[in-house]
Coordinates of C-alpha atoms in Angstrom, one line a residue:
M1 CA 148.2 107.0 116.7
V2 CA 148.8 105.2 120.5
A3 CA 148.1 106.9 123.8
S4 CA 149.0 106.0 127.2
S5 CA 149.6 106.6 131.1
Q6 CA 153.4 107.5 130.6
P7 CA 155.5 109.1 127.9
L8 CA 157.8 106.6 127.4
A9 CA 155.5 104.5 126.9
S10 CA 153.5 105.7 124.4
Q11 CA 157.2 106.3 122.5
A12 CA 157.8 102.8 122.5
G13 CA 154.0 102.0 121.1
L14 CA 154.8 104.5 118.2
S15 CA 158.2 103.2 117.8
I16 CA 156.4 99.8 116.9
L17 CA 154.1 101.5 114.7
R18 CA 157.6 103.3 113.1
Q19 CA 158.9 99.5 112.7
G20 CA 156.0 98.5 110.5
G21 CA 154.2 97.2 113.7
N22 CA 150.5 97.1 113.9
A23 CA 147.8 98.1 116.7
A24 CA 148.3 94.7 118.5
D25 CA 152.0 94.9 118.5
A26 CA 151.9 98.7 119.5
V27 CA 149.9 98.0 122.4
V28 CA 151.4 95.2 123.6
A29 CA 155.1 97.1 123.5
M30 CA 153.5 99.8 125.7
A31 CA 152.2 97.7 128.3
A32 CA 155.7 96.1 128.5
A33 CA 157.1 99.4 129.1
L34 CA 154.2 100.8 131.2
N35 CA 155.4 97.6 133.6
V36 CA 158.6 99.4 133.4
T37 CA 157.7 103.1 134.3
E38 CA 154.3 101.9 136.4
P39 CA 154.8 99.4 138.2
T40 CA 152.4 100.9 140.7
S41 CA 149.5 99.8 138.3
T42 CA 150.7 97.5 136.3
G43 CA 152.5 94.6 134.9
I44 CA 153.2 91.1 133.4
G45 CA 152.0 89.7 137.1
G46 CA 148.3 91.4 136.6
D47 CA 145.8 90.8 134.0
V48 CA 144.3 92.0 130.9
F49 CA 141.4 92.3 128.6
A50 CA 141.5 93.6 124.6
L51 CA 139.4 94.7 122.3
Y52 CA 140.9 93.8 118.7
Y53 CA 139.0 95.5 115.9
E54 CA 139.2 94.5 112.2
A55 CA 139.4 96.9 109.8
R56 CA 139.5 94.2 106.8
T57 CA 136.6 92.8 108.7
Q58 CA 135.0 95.6 110.4
R59 CA 134.9 92.5 113.1
V60 CA 135.9 93.3 116.9
T61 CA 137.1 90.5 118.9
A62 CA 137.4 90.4 122.7
L63 CA 140.2 88.7 124.6
N64 CA 140.0 87.8 128.1
G65 CA 143.5 87.7 130.0
S66 CA 142.2 87.3 133.4
G67 CA 143.6 84.2 135.5
R68 CA 141.9 81.7 137.8
A69 CA 142.0 81.1 141.5
P70 CA 144.3 78.3 142.3
A71 CA 143.3 74.4 142.4
A72 CA 143.5 74.2 146.5
L73 CA 141.9 78.1 147.4
T74 CA 138.5 77.1 148.6
I75 CA 135.8 79.2 150.8
E76 CA 136.5 76.6 153.3
L77 CA 140.1 76.9 153.6
I78 CA 140.1 80.6 154.2
T79 CA 137.1 80.4 156.4
S80 CA 138.8 77.6 158.2
Q81 CA 142.2 80.3 158.5
G82 CA 139.8 83.3 160.1
L83 CA 140.2 85.8 157.0
N84 CA 136.7 85.4 156.0
L85 CA 135.2 89.4 157.0
D86 CA 131.7 90.3 155.8
Y87 CA 132.5 88.0 152.7
Q88 CA 135.3 89.0 151.4
I89 CA 139.1 88.3 152.1
S90 CA 139.9 90.2 155.2
D91 CA 143.3 91.6 154.0
P92 CA 143.7 92.5 150.7
F93 CA 147.2 92.0 150.3
H94 CA 147.1 88.4 151.5
A95 CA 148.9 85.7 149.0
H96 CA 145.7 84.2 149.0
T97 CA 144.4 87.0 147.0
I98 CA 146.8 86.2 144.1
T99 CA 145.0 84.0 141.2
V100 CA 146.9 83.0 138.2
P101 CA 148.9 86.3 136.3
G102 CA 147.4 86.2 132.5
A103 CA 148.9 89.0 131.5
C104 CA 152.0 87.1 129.7
A105 CA 149.8 84.6 128.1
A106 CA 147.4 87.7 126.8
W107 CA 149.9 89.3 125.3
C108 CA 151.3 86.4 123.3
D109 CA 147.6 85.4 122.7
L110 CA 147.0 89.2 121.0
I111 CA 150.4 88.9 118.9
A112 CA 150.0 85.6 117.8
R113 CA 145.9 86.0 116.4
H114 CA 145.9 89.9 115.8
G115 CA 150.0 90.5 115.8
S116 CA 152.7 91.0 112.9
L117 CA 156.3 91.6 114.4
P118 CA 158.2 89.5 116.4
L119 CA 157.7 89.2 119.9
A120 CA 161.2 90.1 120.8
Q121 CA 161.1 93.2 118.7
I122 CA 157.9 94.2 120.2
L123 CA 159.6 93.9 123.8
Q124 CA 162.6 95.3 122.7
P125 CA 162.1 98.8 123.8
A126 CA 160.6 97.3 127.5
I127 CA 164.1 95.6 127.7
E128 CA 165.9 98.7 127.3
L129 CA 164.0 100.7 130.0
A130 CA 164.5 98.5 131.9
E131 CA 167.7 97.7 131.4
D132 CA 169.0 100.9 130.8
G133 CA 167.1 103.1 133.2
F134 CA 164.3 105.9 133.3
P135 CA 163.3 109.1 135.1
V136 CA 160.6 108.4 137.1
A137 CA 157.4 110.5 136.5
P138 CA 156.1 112.8 139.2
L139 CA 152.6 111.4 139.9
T140 CA 153.7 107.9 139.6
A141 CA 156.7 108.7 142.0
Y142 CA 153.8 109.3 144.3
F143 CA 152.0 106.5 144.1
W144 CA 155.2 104.4 144.0
A145 CA 155.8 106.3 147.3
Q146 CA 152.0 105.7 148.7
G147 CA 152.5 101.7 148.1
A148 CA 156.2 101.2 149.4
E149 CA 154.1 102.7 153.0
R150 CA 151.7 100.4 152.6
L151 CA 153.3 97.3 151.6
G152 CA 156.2 97.7 154.2
P153 CA 158.5 94.4 153.9
R154 CA 156.0 92.8 151.3
L155 CA 157.1 95.1 148.8
G156 CA 160.9 93.5 147.8
N157 CA 163.9 95.3 147.5
E158 CA 163.7 95.0 143.8
L159 CA 161.2 97.5 143.1
L160 CA 163.2 99.9 145.9
V161 CA 165.7 102.2 145.5
N162 CA 168.1 101.6 149.2
G163 CA 164.5 100.3 150.9
R164 CA 162.6 103.6 149.3
A165 CA 160.3 104.7 146.7
P166 CA 162.3 106.4 143.5
R167 CA 161.6 110.5 143.8
A168 CA 160.4 111.8 140.8
G169 CA 162.9 112.4 137.8
E170 CA 165.7 110.1 140.0
L171 CA 166.8 107.1 137.7
F172 CA 165.5 103.8 137.7
C173 CA 166.9 100.1 136.5
N174 CA 165.1 96.6 137.1
P175 CA 167.2 94.1 135.8
G176 CA 165.1 91.7 137.0
L177 CA 162.3 92.6 135.4
A178 CA 164.1 92.8 131.5
R179 CA 165.4 88.7 132.3
T180 CA 161.8 88.3 133.0
F181 CA 160.9 89.9 129.5
R182 CA 164.4 88.6 127.5
A183 CA 163.1 84.8 128.8
V184 CA 159.3 85.8 127.3
A185 CA 161.0 87.3 124.4
E186 CA 163.4 83.9 123.7
G187 CA 160.3 81.6 125.2
G188 CA 156.8 83.0 124.8
A189 CA 154.3 82.1 127.2
E190 CA 156.0 78.7 127.9
A191 CA 158.6 79.9 129.6
F192 CA 156.9 82.6 131.9
Y193 CA 154.1 79.9 133.2
R194 CA 156.8 76.7 133.3
G195 CA 160.5 76.8 134.3
D196 CA 162.3 79.0 136.6
I197 CA 159.6 82.0 137.0
A198 CA 156.5 79.7 137.3
R199 CA 158.6 78.1 140.4
A200 CA 159.7 81.2 141.5
I201 CA 156.0 82.6 141.6
A202 CA 154.8 79.7 143.1
A203 CA 157.5 79.3 146.2
V204 CA 157.2 83.3 147.3
V205 CA 153.1 82.8 147.1
Q206 CA 153.7 79.8 149.4
R207 CA 155.8 81.2 151.7
A208 CA 153.6 83.9 152.0
G209 CA 151.0 81.6 153.1
G210 CA 148.9 81.2 149.5
V211 CA 148.0 77.9 148.0
L212 CA 149.5 78.8 144.4
T213 CA 151.5 75.6 142.6
E214 CA 153.4 75.5 139.6
A215 CA 150.2 73.1 138.2
D216 CA 147.9 76.2 138.5
L217 CA 150.3 78.1 136.2
A218 CA 151.1 75.8 133.9
A219 CA 147.1 75.1 133.4
H220 CA 146.4 78.5 132.5
T221 CA 145.0 79.5 129.0
S222 CA 143.7 82.9 127.9
T223 CA 140.0 82.9 126.2
W224 CA 138.8 84.5 123.4
E225 CA 134.9 86.1 123.4
E226 CA 132.0 87.5 121.4
P227 CA 132.0 91.0 122.6
L228 CA 129.0 92.6 123.8
S229 CA 127.4 95.7 122.1
V230 CA 124.6 98.1 122.7
S231 CA 123.7 101.1 120.4
Y232 CA 124.1 104.2 121.8
R233 CA 123.3 107.7 119.8
G234 CA 123.4 105.6 116.2
H235 CA 126.8 104.8 117.3
C236 CA 128.0 100.8 118.4
V237 CA 129.8 100.6 122.2
W238 CA 132.0 97.6 122.5
E239 CA 132.7 96.2 125.7
C240 CA 133.6 92.8 127.1
P241 CA 131.8 90.2 128.4
P242 CA 131.7 88.8 132.3
N243 CA 134.1 88.3 134.2
G244 CA 134.4 91.8 133.5
Q245 CA 132.4 94.8 134.5
G246 CA 132.1 96.1 131.3
L247 CA 128.4 95.3 131.7
A248 CA 127.5 97.9 134.3
A249 CA 128.7 100.5 131.1
L250 CA 125.9 98.9 128.8
L251 CA 123.4 98.3 131.1
A252 CA 124.1 102.7 132.0
L253 CA 124.2 103.7 128.4
N254 CA 121.2 101.3 127.5
I255 CA 118.9 103.1 130.5
L256 CA 120.7 106.7 129.4
E257 CA 119.5 106.4 125.3
G258 CA 116.0 106.8 126.7
F259 CA 116.6 110.4 127.4
D260 CA 117.4 113.5 125.5
L261 CA 120.7 114.6 127.5
S262 CA 121.7 116.8 124.7
A263 CA 118.9 119.1 125.3
L264 CA 120.3 119.4 128.7
E265 CA 123.2 121.5 129.8
P266 CA 126.8 119.6 130.4
L267 CA 126.8 120.9 134.0
D268 CA 122.4 121.0 134.5
V269 CA 121.6 119.0 137.6
E270 CA 119.0 117.0 136.2
R271 CA 121.5 115.7 133.3
W272 CA 124.2 114.5 136.6
H273 CA 121.2 112.8 138.3
L274 CA 120.0 111.1 135.4
L275 CA 123.4 110.3 135.1
I276 CA 124.3 108.9 138.6
E277 CA 120.9 107.2 139.0
A278 CA 121.5 105.2 135.5
L279 CA 124.6 104.4 136.9
R280 CA 123.3 103.2 140.3
L281 CA 120.9 101.2 138.5
A282 CA 124.2 99.7 136.7
F283 CA 126.3 98.9 139.4
A284 CA 123.2 97.0 141.2
D285 CA 123.0 94.4 138.5
A286 CA 126.3 94.1 137.8
R287 CA 127.4 93.2 141.0
R288 CA 124.7 90.7 141.0
Y289 CA 124.9 88.9 137.9
V290 CA 129.5 89.8 137.1
A291 CA 131.2 86.0 137.5
D292 CA 132.4 83.9 135.6
P293 CA 130.4 82.7 132.8
A294 CA 132.0 79.1 132.7
F295 CA 130.3 78.5 136.5
G296 CA 127.2 80.0 135.5
D297 CA 124.5 80.8 132.9
I298 CA 124.4 85.1 132.7
P299 CA 121.3 86.5 130.7
L300 CA 123.2 89.0 129.2
A301 CA 120.4 89.1 126.7
R302 CA 118.0 90.0 128.8
L303 CA 120.2 92.2 131.1
L304 CA 120.8 94.4 127.7
S305 CA 117.8 94.5 125.8
A306 CA 115.5 97.5 125.3
G307 CA 112.7 96.2 127.6
Y308 CA 114.6 95.4 130.5
A309 CA 116.4 99.0 130.1
A310 CA 113.1 100.5 129.8
Q311 CA 112.0 99.0 132.9
R312 CA 114.9 99.6 134.6
R313 CA 115.0 103.5 133.7
R314 CA 111.2 104.0 135.1
L315 CA 112.7 103.1 138.2
I316 CA 114.7 106.7 138.3
D317 CA 113.1 109.7 140.2
P318 CA 114.0 113.1 138.3
Q319 CA 113.8 114.7 141.4
R320 CA 114.8 112.7 144.1
A321 CA 118.1 110.0 144.3
T322 CA 117.4 106.4 145.4
L323 CA 120.2 104.9 147.7
N324 CA 118.9 101.4 147.7
F325 CA 118.6 100.3 144.0
R326 CA 118.4 96.4 143.8
H327 CA 118.9 94.3 141.1
G328 CA 117.1 93.5 138.5
L329 CA 115.7 90.0 137.1
P330 CA 115.6 90.5 133.8
F331 CA 113.8 86.5 132.8
S332 CA 110.9 86.0 130.6
A333 CA 108.1 84.7 132.3
G334 CA 120.3 87.9 138.5
G335 CA 145.2 100.4 140.5
T336 CA 145.6 99.9 136.1
V337 CA 146.9 101.9 132.9
Y338 CA 145.3 101.6 130.2
C339 CA 146.9 102.6 126.6
C340 CA 145.6 101.9 122.8
A341 CA 146.8 102.2 119.5
V342 CA 145.0 102.4 115.9
D343 CA 147.6 101.9 112.8
G344 CA 147.6 102.9 109.3
Q345 CA 145.3 100.1 107.9
G346 CA 142.9 101.2 110.6
N347 CA 143.4 98.4 112.6
A348 CA 142.1 98.9 116.5
C349 CA 143.3 97.9 120.1
S350 CA 141.6 98.9 123.0
F351 CA 143.7 97.5 126.2
I352 CA 143.5 97.4 129.9
N353 CA 146.5 95.2 131.7
S354 CA 146.6 95.7 135.9
N355 CA 147.9 94.3 139.2
Y356 CA 144.5 96.0 141.1
I357 CA 144.9 97.8 144.1
G358 CA 148.6 99.6 143.7
F359 CA 151.6 97.0 143.1
G360 CA 148.7 94.2 143.8
T361 CA 150.0 91.8 147.1
G362 CA 153.5 93.5 146.2
L363 CA 155.0 90.1 146.4
V364 CA 157.6 89.7 144.4
P365 CA 159.7 86.4 143.0
E366 CA 162.4 86.7 143.0
G367 CA 165.3 87.9 140.9
W368 CA 162.1 88.6 137.8
G369 CA 161.2 92.3 138.9
F370 CA 157.4 92.1 139.1
T371 CA 154.8 91.9 142.1
L372 CA 151.7 89.7 141.8
Q373 CA 148.2 90.2 141.6
N374 CA 145.5 90.7 144.4
R375 CA 142.1 90.0 141.7
G376 CA 141.1 87.2 143.8
H377 CA 139.8 90.3 146.3
N378 CA 137.3 90.7 144.0
F379 CA 135.2 86.9 144.9
S380 CA 132.5 86.8 147.5
L381 CA 133.1 84.4 150.0
D382 CA 129.2 84.0 150.0
P383 CA 128.5 80.5 148.9
T384 CA 125.3 81.5 147.2
H385 CA 126.8 84.6 145.2
P386 CA 127.3 84.0 141.1
N387 CA 130.6 85.5 141.6
A388 CA 131.4 82.9 144.7
L389 CA 135.1 82.0 145.5
A390 CA 136.0 78.1 144.1
P391 CA 138.9 76.8 142.6
R392 CA 139.8 77.4 138.8
K393 CA 137.4 80.0 139.0
R394 CA 137.7 84.2 137.8
P395 CA 136.9 86.5 139.9
Y396 CA 134.8 89.7 139.0
H397 CA 137.1 91.8 137.5
T398 CA 136.8 95.6 137.3
I399 CA 139.7 96.7 134.4
I400 CA 137.0 97.2 130.9
P401 CA 138.2 98.6 127.1
G402 CA 135.8 99.8 125.7
L403 CA 135.5 100.5 121.9
L404 CA 133.1 102.6 119.9
T405 CA 132.1 102.1 115.8
R406 CA 129.8 104.0 113.5
A407 CA 126.4 102.6 112.3
D408 CA 128.3 101.3 109.2
G409 CA 130.3 98.8 111.1
S410 CA 133.7 101.6 110.8
L411 CA 135.9 102.7 113.2
F412 CA 134.7 105.6 115.8
G413 CA 137.9 104.2 117.9
P414 CA 138.7 103.4 121.0
F415 CA 138.5 104.4 124.6
G416 CA 139.4 103.2 128.1
V417 CA 138.7 104.9 132.3
M418 CA 141.4 102.8 133.9
G419 CA 140.4 102.8 138.3
G420 CA 138.5 100.4 139.9
F421 CA 134.6 100.4 140.1
M422 CA 135.3 104.3 138.2
Q423 CA 136.0 102.5 135.0
P424 CA 132.5 101.7 133.7
Q425 CA 131.0 105.6 134.9
G426 CA 134.6 106.8 133.4
H427 CA 133.3 104.9 129.8
V428 CA 129.6 106.6 130.1
Q429 CA 130.7 109.4 130.7
V430 CA 133.6 110.2 127.9
V431 CA 130.8 108.3 125.6
V432 CA 128.7 110.7 126.8
G433 CA 130.9 113.6 126.1
M434 CA 131.9 112.4 122.9
L435 CA 128.3 111.3 121.3
D436 CA 126.0 113.0 123.5
D437 CA 128.3 116.8 123.1
G438 CA 130.6 116.4 120.3
L439 CA 133.5 116.8 122.3
H440 CA 136.7 115.8 120.6
P441 CA 139.0 113.1 122.4
Q442 CA 140.8 115.3 124.6
A443 CA 138.0 117.8 125.6
A444 CA 136.2 114.6 126.6
L445 CA 139.0 113.5 129.1
D446 CA 139.4 117.1 130.1
R447 CA 136.0 117.2 131.7
L448 CA 135.3 117.4 134.9
R449 CA 133.8 113.9 136.1
F450 CA 132.1 112.3 139.0
C451 CA 132.9 109.1 140.9
I452 CA 129.8 106.8 142.7
D453 CA 132.0 104.9 145.5
V454 CA 129.8 102.2 145.1
E455 CA 131.7 100.2 148.1
S456 CA 130.8 101.9 150.3
A457 CA 126.9 102.3 152.0
G458 CA 124.1 104.5 150.3
G459 CA 127.0 104.9 147.8
N460 CA 128.7 108.6 148.1
V461 CA 128.9 110.9 145.4
L462 CA 132.6 112.2 144.8
L463 CA 132.6 115.4 142.9
E464 CA 135.9 116.7 141.3
A465 CA 136.9 120.5 142.3
G466 CA 136.0 123.0 139.7
L467 CA 132.6 122.0 139.6
P468 CA 130.3 124.8 140.1
R469 CA 128.3 125.4 143.1
E470 CA 124.8 125.2 141.8
L471 CA 125.8 121.8 140.9
V472 CA 126.8 120.6 144.1
E473 CA 124.1 121.6 146.0
G474 CA 121.4 120.6 143.3
L475 CA 122.7 116.9 143.8
R476 CA 122.4 117.4 147.6
A477 CA 119.0 118.8 146.8
R478 CA 117.8 115.8 145.3
G479 CA 119.4 113.7 148.0
H480 CA 123.0 112.6 146.9
P481 CA 125.7 112.3 149.2
V482 CA 128.0 113.9 148.3
T483 CA 131.7 115.2 148.4
A484 CA 132.4 117.9 146.9
E485 CA 136.0 119.7 145.9
V486 CA 138.2 116.5 145.5
G487 CA 141.1 117.9 144.1
G488 CA 145.3 117.2 144.0
Y489 CA 146.5 113.8 143.9
A490 CA 142.4 112.9 145.1
R491 CA 141.5 113.1 141.6
A492 CA 143.3 109.6 140.9
V493 CA 139.6 108.0 142.2
F494 CA 138.4 110.1 139.0
G495 CA 140.2 107.4 136.6
R496 CA 142.7 107.9 134.2
G497 CA 141.9 108.0 130.6
Q498 CA 142.7 107.1 126.3
I499 CA 140.7 107.9 123.3
I500 CA 142.0 107.8 119.9
R501 CA 139.3 108.7 117.6
R502 CA 139.6 107.8 113.8
E503 CA 137.5 110.1 110.7
P504 CA 135.8 108.3 107.8
D505 CA 138.7 109.5 105.7
G506 CA 141.2 108.3 107.7
V507 CA 142.4 111.4 109.5
L508 CA 143.4 110.6 113.9
W509 CA 143.1 112.3 116.8
A510 CA 143.4 111.6 120.3
G511 CA 143.8 112.9 124.2
S512 CA 145.5 112.0 126.8
D513 CA 144.0 112.0 130.1
P514 CA 144.9 114.9 132.5
R515 CA 145.3 113.5 135.4
A516 CA 148.2 111.1 134.8
D517 CA 151.6 111.7 133.4
G518 CA 150.6 109.8 129.8
C519 CA 150.3 111.3 126.2
A520 CA 149.1 111.1 122.8
M521 CA 151.5 110.4 120.1
G522 CA 151.3 110.4 116.1
F523 CA 152.7 110.0 113.1

């Protein structure tokens, strides 16, 4: 079974499973197809994180496919150019926000370690979509137009039709991207990080005022990491470690483990208050401690300890919102697509690939049909912060895949909710739905959500349209700054998720978020 935010991508993943491929093969096929069909959100010019569950050993492995800052990029350089605004690069689309794209290496490394089919076979469905064209889906068309308007001339004509975004239902071909995929199919990651593609990437970045070089691209490597996990309601919840923000979801679940949420109705004000406050506490820690661990120690074991969760839990006032939680001291004496697959052997892959803000920077290496990400915008320009920009450092990353296993080590299933800082919030809400309330995957994804705007003063809480007035007013009465009735295209702020659940007898069932164009498919 597969699930993604685009039907044609789900079809690509399913076709690979039908050809004898496994979960790793299927997610890479979907990632490439999503690059074709949803270039607003993802692509080979972005980054990847993945969790892989191997049924034979019941082991979970984590792949960090995020890129690093250029060797010549420093806080001093950005400050000297007048681009340091409130300790962040002032223009989120400036070429200085481009880190080395890690997606291609991650695709290749995932297949090398866990895959079963040749890369050329896996990429073939995406190549055909790019060469023959595909009808653009409605939500994608809307956000494509928004991205084209926002980026203006930055977005190259290779991703436009006569200077405009393609309309819903309009056929779109991307021969440049097909050319990229054919080069990778024949030459692997080497073809992307060295040679013609690397030269084109470095050239477009430098023309736009950036400092990324061919040497930066050639030096890139993915890393295999030990995943993080916590126990929640008798299950193990897995996330990738920093520099990803999966830590925030685990911190919140650790706090919530101390409350009996199942005793509260799903739309009870008290339950929503506890969820929101647990996530506020988690983000206070994540914004302090999530950084590249190669540049400093992160006290992960202490952050995820039961004692620290109890300490943080006591800070929650059951009757009143706290809008200014500070990070704790856990010391002993500080635009995205998600897809997933489960194969016939019970292996599973939870996979997320992103450009960050729609189209990333919008810069397209000439002739290659993909845009370059802007992940570097998440660096802090405060030199004292753990996430401070430094040469060849990875930034705080919002993209996080999730995975659940049962107490006996068997697979419960991969899950994810994409969408910037919504992602850990979405993870918590769907995990609570499945494990506290016993919802099946589609019901867990259909449920209305909240989203804390963690980048606004006081953390405004956005509430999805359709929630009862008693809940909305009850949250306001507790002191939460609330924006209610968020609907229409604005529902994208609540993320777009996919879930596949595996029963002990091997039966699979899945869900795909109604806030996206996608679907789940199985055979």
